[in-house]
Coordinates of C-alpha atoms and ligand atoms in Angstrom, one line a residue:
X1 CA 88.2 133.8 94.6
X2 CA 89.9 133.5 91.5
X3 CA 92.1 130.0 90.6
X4 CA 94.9 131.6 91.9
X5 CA 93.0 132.5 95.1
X6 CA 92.1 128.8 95.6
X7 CA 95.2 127.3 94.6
X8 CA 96.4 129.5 97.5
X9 CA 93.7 128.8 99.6
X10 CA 94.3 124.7 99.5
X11 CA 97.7 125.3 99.8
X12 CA 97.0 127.1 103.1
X13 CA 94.3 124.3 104.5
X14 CA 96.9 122.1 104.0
X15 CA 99.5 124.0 106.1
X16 CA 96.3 123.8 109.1
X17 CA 96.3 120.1 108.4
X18 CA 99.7 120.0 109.1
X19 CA 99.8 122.4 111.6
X20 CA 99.3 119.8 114.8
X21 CA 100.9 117.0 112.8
X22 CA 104.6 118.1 112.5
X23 CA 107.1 117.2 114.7
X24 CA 111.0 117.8 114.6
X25 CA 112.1 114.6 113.1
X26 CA 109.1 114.4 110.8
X27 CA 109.9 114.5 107.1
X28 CA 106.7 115.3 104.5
X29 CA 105.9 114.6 100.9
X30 CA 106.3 117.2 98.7
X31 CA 104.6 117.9 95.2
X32 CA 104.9 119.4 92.1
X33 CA 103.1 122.2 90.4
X34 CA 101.6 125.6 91.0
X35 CA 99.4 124.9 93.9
X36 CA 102.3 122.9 95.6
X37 CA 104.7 126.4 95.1
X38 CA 102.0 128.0 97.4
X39 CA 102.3 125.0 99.8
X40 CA 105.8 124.9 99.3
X41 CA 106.2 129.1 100.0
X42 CA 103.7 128.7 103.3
X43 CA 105.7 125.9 104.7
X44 CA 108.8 128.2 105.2
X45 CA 107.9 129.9 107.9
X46 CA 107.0 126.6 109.8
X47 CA 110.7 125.0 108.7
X48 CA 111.7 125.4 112.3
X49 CA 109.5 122.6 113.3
X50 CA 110.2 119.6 111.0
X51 CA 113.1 117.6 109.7
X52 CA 112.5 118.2 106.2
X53 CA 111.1 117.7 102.7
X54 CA 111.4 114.4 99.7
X55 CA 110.9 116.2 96.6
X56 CA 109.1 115.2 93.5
X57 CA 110.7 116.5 91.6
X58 CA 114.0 118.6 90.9
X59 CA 111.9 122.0 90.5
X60 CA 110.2 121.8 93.9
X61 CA 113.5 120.7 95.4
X62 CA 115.0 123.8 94.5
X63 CA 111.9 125.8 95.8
X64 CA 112.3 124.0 98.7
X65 CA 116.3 124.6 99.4
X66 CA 115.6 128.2 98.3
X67 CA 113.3 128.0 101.5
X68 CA 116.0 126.9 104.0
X69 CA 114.2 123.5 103.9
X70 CA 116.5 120.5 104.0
X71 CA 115.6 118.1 100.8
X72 CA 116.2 114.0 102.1
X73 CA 117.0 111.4 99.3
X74 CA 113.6 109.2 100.1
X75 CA 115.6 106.3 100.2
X76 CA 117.2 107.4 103.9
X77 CA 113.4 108.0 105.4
X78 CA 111.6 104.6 106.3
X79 CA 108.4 106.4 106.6
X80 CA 106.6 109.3 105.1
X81 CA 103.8 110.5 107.6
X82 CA 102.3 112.7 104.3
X83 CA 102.7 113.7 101.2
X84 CA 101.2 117.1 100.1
X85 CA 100.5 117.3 96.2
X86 CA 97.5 118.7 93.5
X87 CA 96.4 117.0 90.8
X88 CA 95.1 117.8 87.5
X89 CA 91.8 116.3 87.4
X90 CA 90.2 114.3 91.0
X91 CA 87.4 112.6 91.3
X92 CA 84.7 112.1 94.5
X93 CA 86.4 108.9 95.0
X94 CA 89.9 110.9 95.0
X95 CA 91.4 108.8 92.1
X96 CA 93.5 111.6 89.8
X97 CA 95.3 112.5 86.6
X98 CA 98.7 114.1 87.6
X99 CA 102.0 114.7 85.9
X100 CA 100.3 117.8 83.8
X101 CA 104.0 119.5 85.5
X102 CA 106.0 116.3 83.7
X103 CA 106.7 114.8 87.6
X104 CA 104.5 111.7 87.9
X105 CA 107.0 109.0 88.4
X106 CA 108.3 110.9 90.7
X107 CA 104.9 111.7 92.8
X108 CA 103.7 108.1 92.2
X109 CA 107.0 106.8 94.4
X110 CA 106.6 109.8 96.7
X111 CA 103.1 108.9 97.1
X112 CA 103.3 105.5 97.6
X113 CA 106.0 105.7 100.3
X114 CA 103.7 108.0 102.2
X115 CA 101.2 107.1 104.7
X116 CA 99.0 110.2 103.6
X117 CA 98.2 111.7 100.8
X118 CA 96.9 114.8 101.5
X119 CA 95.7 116.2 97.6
X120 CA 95.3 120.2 97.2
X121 CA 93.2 121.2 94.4
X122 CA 90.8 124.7 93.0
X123 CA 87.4 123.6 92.1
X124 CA 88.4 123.4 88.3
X125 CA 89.8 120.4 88.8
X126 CA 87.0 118.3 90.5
X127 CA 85.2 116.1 88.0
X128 CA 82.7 113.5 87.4
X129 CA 84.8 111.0 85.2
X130 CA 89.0 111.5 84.4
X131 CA 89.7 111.6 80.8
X132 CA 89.1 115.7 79.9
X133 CA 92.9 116.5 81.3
X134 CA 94.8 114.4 78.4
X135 CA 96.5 111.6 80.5
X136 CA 100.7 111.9 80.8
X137 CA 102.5 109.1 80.3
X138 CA 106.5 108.4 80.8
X139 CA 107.9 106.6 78.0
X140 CA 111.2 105.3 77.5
X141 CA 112.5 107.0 74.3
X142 CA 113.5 103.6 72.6
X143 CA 110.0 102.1 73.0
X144 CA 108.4 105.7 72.2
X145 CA 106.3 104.6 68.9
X146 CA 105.2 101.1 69.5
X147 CA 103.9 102.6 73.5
X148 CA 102.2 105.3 70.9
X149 CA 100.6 102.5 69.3
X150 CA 99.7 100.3 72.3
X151 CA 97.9 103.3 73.9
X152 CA 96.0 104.4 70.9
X153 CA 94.8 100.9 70.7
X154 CA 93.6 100.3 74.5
X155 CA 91.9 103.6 74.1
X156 CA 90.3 102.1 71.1
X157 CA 89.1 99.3 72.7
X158 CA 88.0 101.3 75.9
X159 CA 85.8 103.8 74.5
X160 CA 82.6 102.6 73.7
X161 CA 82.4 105.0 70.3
X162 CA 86.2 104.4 69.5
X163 CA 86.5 107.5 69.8
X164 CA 89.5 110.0 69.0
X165 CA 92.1 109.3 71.4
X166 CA 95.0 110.0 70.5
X167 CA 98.7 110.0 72.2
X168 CA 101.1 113.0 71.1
X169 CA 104.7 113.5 72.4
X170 CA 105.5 116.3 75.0
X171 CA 107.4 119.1 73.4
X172 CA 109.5 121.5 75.6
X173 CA 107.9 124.7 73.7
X174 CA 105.7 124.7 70.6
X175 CA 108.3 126.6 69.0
X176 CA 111.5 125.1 69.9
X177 CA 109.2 121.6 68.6
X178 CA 112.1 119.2 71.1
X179 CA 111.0 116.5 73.2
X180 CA 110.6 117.2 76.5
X181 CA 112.3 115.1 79.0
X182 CA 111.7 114.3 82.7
X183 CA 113.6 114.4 85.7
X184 CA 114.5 110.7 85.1
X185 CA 115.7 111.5 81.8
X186 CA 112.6 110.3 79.5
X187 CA 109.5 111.6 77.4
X188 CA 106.3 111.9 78.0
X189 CA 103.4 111.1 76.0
X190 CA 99.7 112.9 76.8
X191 CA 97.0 111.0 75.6
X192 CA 93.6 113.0 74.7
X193 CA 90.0 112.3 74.0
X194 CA 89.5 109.0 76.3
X195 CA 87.3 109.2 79.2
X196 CA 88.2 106.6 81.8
X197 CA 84.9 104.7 83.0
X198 CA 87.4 102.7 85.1
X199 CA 90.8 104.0 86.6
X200 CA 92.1 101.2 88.7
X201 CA 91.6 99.0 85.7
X202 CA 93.4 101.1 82.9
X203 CA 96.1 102.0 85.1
X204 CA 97.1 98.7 85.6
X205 CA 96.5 97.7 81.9
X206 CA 99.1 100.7 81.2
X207 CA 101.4 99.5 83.5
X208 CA 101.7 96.3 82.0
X209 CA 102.6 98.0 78.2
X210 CA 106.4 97.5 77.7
X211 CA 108.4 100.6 77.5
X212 CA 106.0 102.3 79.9
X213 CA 107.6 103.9 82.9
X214 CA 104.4 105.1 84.9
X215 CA 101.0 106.8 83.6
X216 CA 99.6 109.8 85.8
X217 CA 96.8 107.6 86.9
X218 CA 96.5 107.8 90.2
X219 CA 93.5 105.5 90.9
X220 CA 95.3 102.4 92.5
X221 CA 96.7 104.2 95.3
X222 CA 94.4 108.0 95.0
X223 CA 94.0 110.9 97.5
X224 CA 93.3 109.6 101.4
X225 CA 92.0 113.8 101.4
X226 CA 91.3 116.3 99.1
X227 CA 91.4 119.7 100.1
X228 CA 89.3 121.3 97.2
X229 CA 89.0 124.9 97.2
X230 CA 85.7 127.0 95.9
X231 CA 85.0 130.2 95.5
X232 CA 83.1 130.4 98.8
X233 CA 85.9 128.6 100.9
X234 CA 87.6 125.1 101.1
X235 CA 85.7 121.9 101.3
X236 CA 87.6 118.6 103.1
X237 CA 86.8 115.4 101.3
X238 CA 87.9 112.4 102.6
X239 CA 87.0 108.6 100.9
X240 CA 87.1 106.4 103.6
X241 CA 84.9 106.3 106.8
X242 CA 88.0 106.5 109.2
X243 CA 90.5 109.2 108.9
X244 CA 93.4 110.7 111.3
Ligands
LIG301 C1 102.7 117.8 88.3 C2 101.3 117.5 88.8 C3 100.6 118.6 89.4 O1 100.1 118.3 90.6 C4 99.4 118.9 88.5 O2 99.8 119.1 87.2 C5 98.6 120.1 89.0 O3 99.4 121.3 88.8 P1 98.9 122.7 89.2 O4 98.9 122.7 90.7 O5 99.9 123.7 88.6 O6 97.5 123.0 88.6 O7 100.9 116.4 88.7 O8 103.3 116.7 87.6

């Protein structure tokens, strides 16, 4: 199987994850990125038999409408049952970097509103220690440069060789060269070359910079299961003893 293949293949483990688990007024999570489109594309046929969908983001949204799918403002459900989402890098304790599709604000409220989070992933993205996928970060545009500044200098003090991290601004297209913006109207910045030893404690120490709106560290609240495709089939990893 090819990336494509197992990006497919996740998607689709999810959808038998889900199979026994929807009901009419349930409403799911739902993520952003390639691997969600596939989940988001095998869910229609199954729209019948659920209430609905909160988006992450505008894009999946759409995909989701397109679908016959009926989108709910989050704040009108008390209760996500799941939230179905991949990631850009996971590790075996399922903490992630996400927002490599610009939409981690959005996934971070999605996820943290949901009761699982159910993370879909090709092999690629499984590694030992998150820092290889430069981290996303929102930024509000007036605190841009001294956030710039604040990351470059935790980064600093976090790698042991004070190494080359370094925090560069999101462009729309490398040859258009203009910002680009989120869904909530504000930039991102992707920092590069720092490998995080400890994700629970940087993404709290990012939270607390001023100007930041969320990082894509998803370490605080990770994956509760990680559906992680190979090339020989899909592997379920889960990192706590009990699961539903
Ligand atoms: C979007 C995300 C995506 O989950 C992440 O970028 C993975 O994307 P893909 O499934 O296309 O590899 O966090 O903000």
């Amino acid at each position: 199987m090819n990336i494509e293949q197992q990006k497919k293949s996740a998607a689709s483990a999810a959808i038998e994850w889900l199979d026994s688990r929807l009901h009419t007024d349930t409403v799911i999570g739902v993520g952003t990125g390639s691997t969600a489109d596939h989940f988001i594309d095998l869910l229609k046929r199954h729209r019948a038999r659920f209430a609905g969908a909160v988006a992450s983001s505008t894009r999946s949204a759409e995909r989701l409408s397109r679908h016959g799918i009926r989108i709910f403002d989050l704040n009108d459900v008390p209760e996500l049952p799941m939230y179905v989402d991949g990631a850009d890098e996971i590790t075996i304790g399922l903490e992630m970097i996400k927002g490599g599709g610009g939409a981690l604000t959005r996934e971070k409220i999605v996820a943290a509103a949901s009761k699982v989070f159910v993370c879909i992933a090709d092999a690629s993205k499984r590694v030992e220690t998150l820092g290889r996928f430069p981290l996303p970060i929102e930024v509000i545009a007036m605190a841009r440069a001294q956030v710039v500044r604040a990351l470059e200098a935790l980064g600093r003090q976090c790698e042991l060789e004070a190494g080359d991290v370094r925090a560069t601004l999101r462009v729309r297209s490398a040859a258009d060269g203009s910002p680009y913006m989120t869904d909530n109207g504000n930039l991102i910045v992707d920092v590069g070359g720092w490998t995080i030893a400890d994700p629970r404690a940087i993404e709290a120490r990012i939270g607390a910079i001023v100007g930041v709106v969320e990082s894509g560290l998803f370490a605080l609240r990770g994956a509760d299961l990680l559906l992680l495709a190979r090339s020989d089939g899909v592997e379920t990893l889960v990192p706590r003893a009990q699961y539903p």
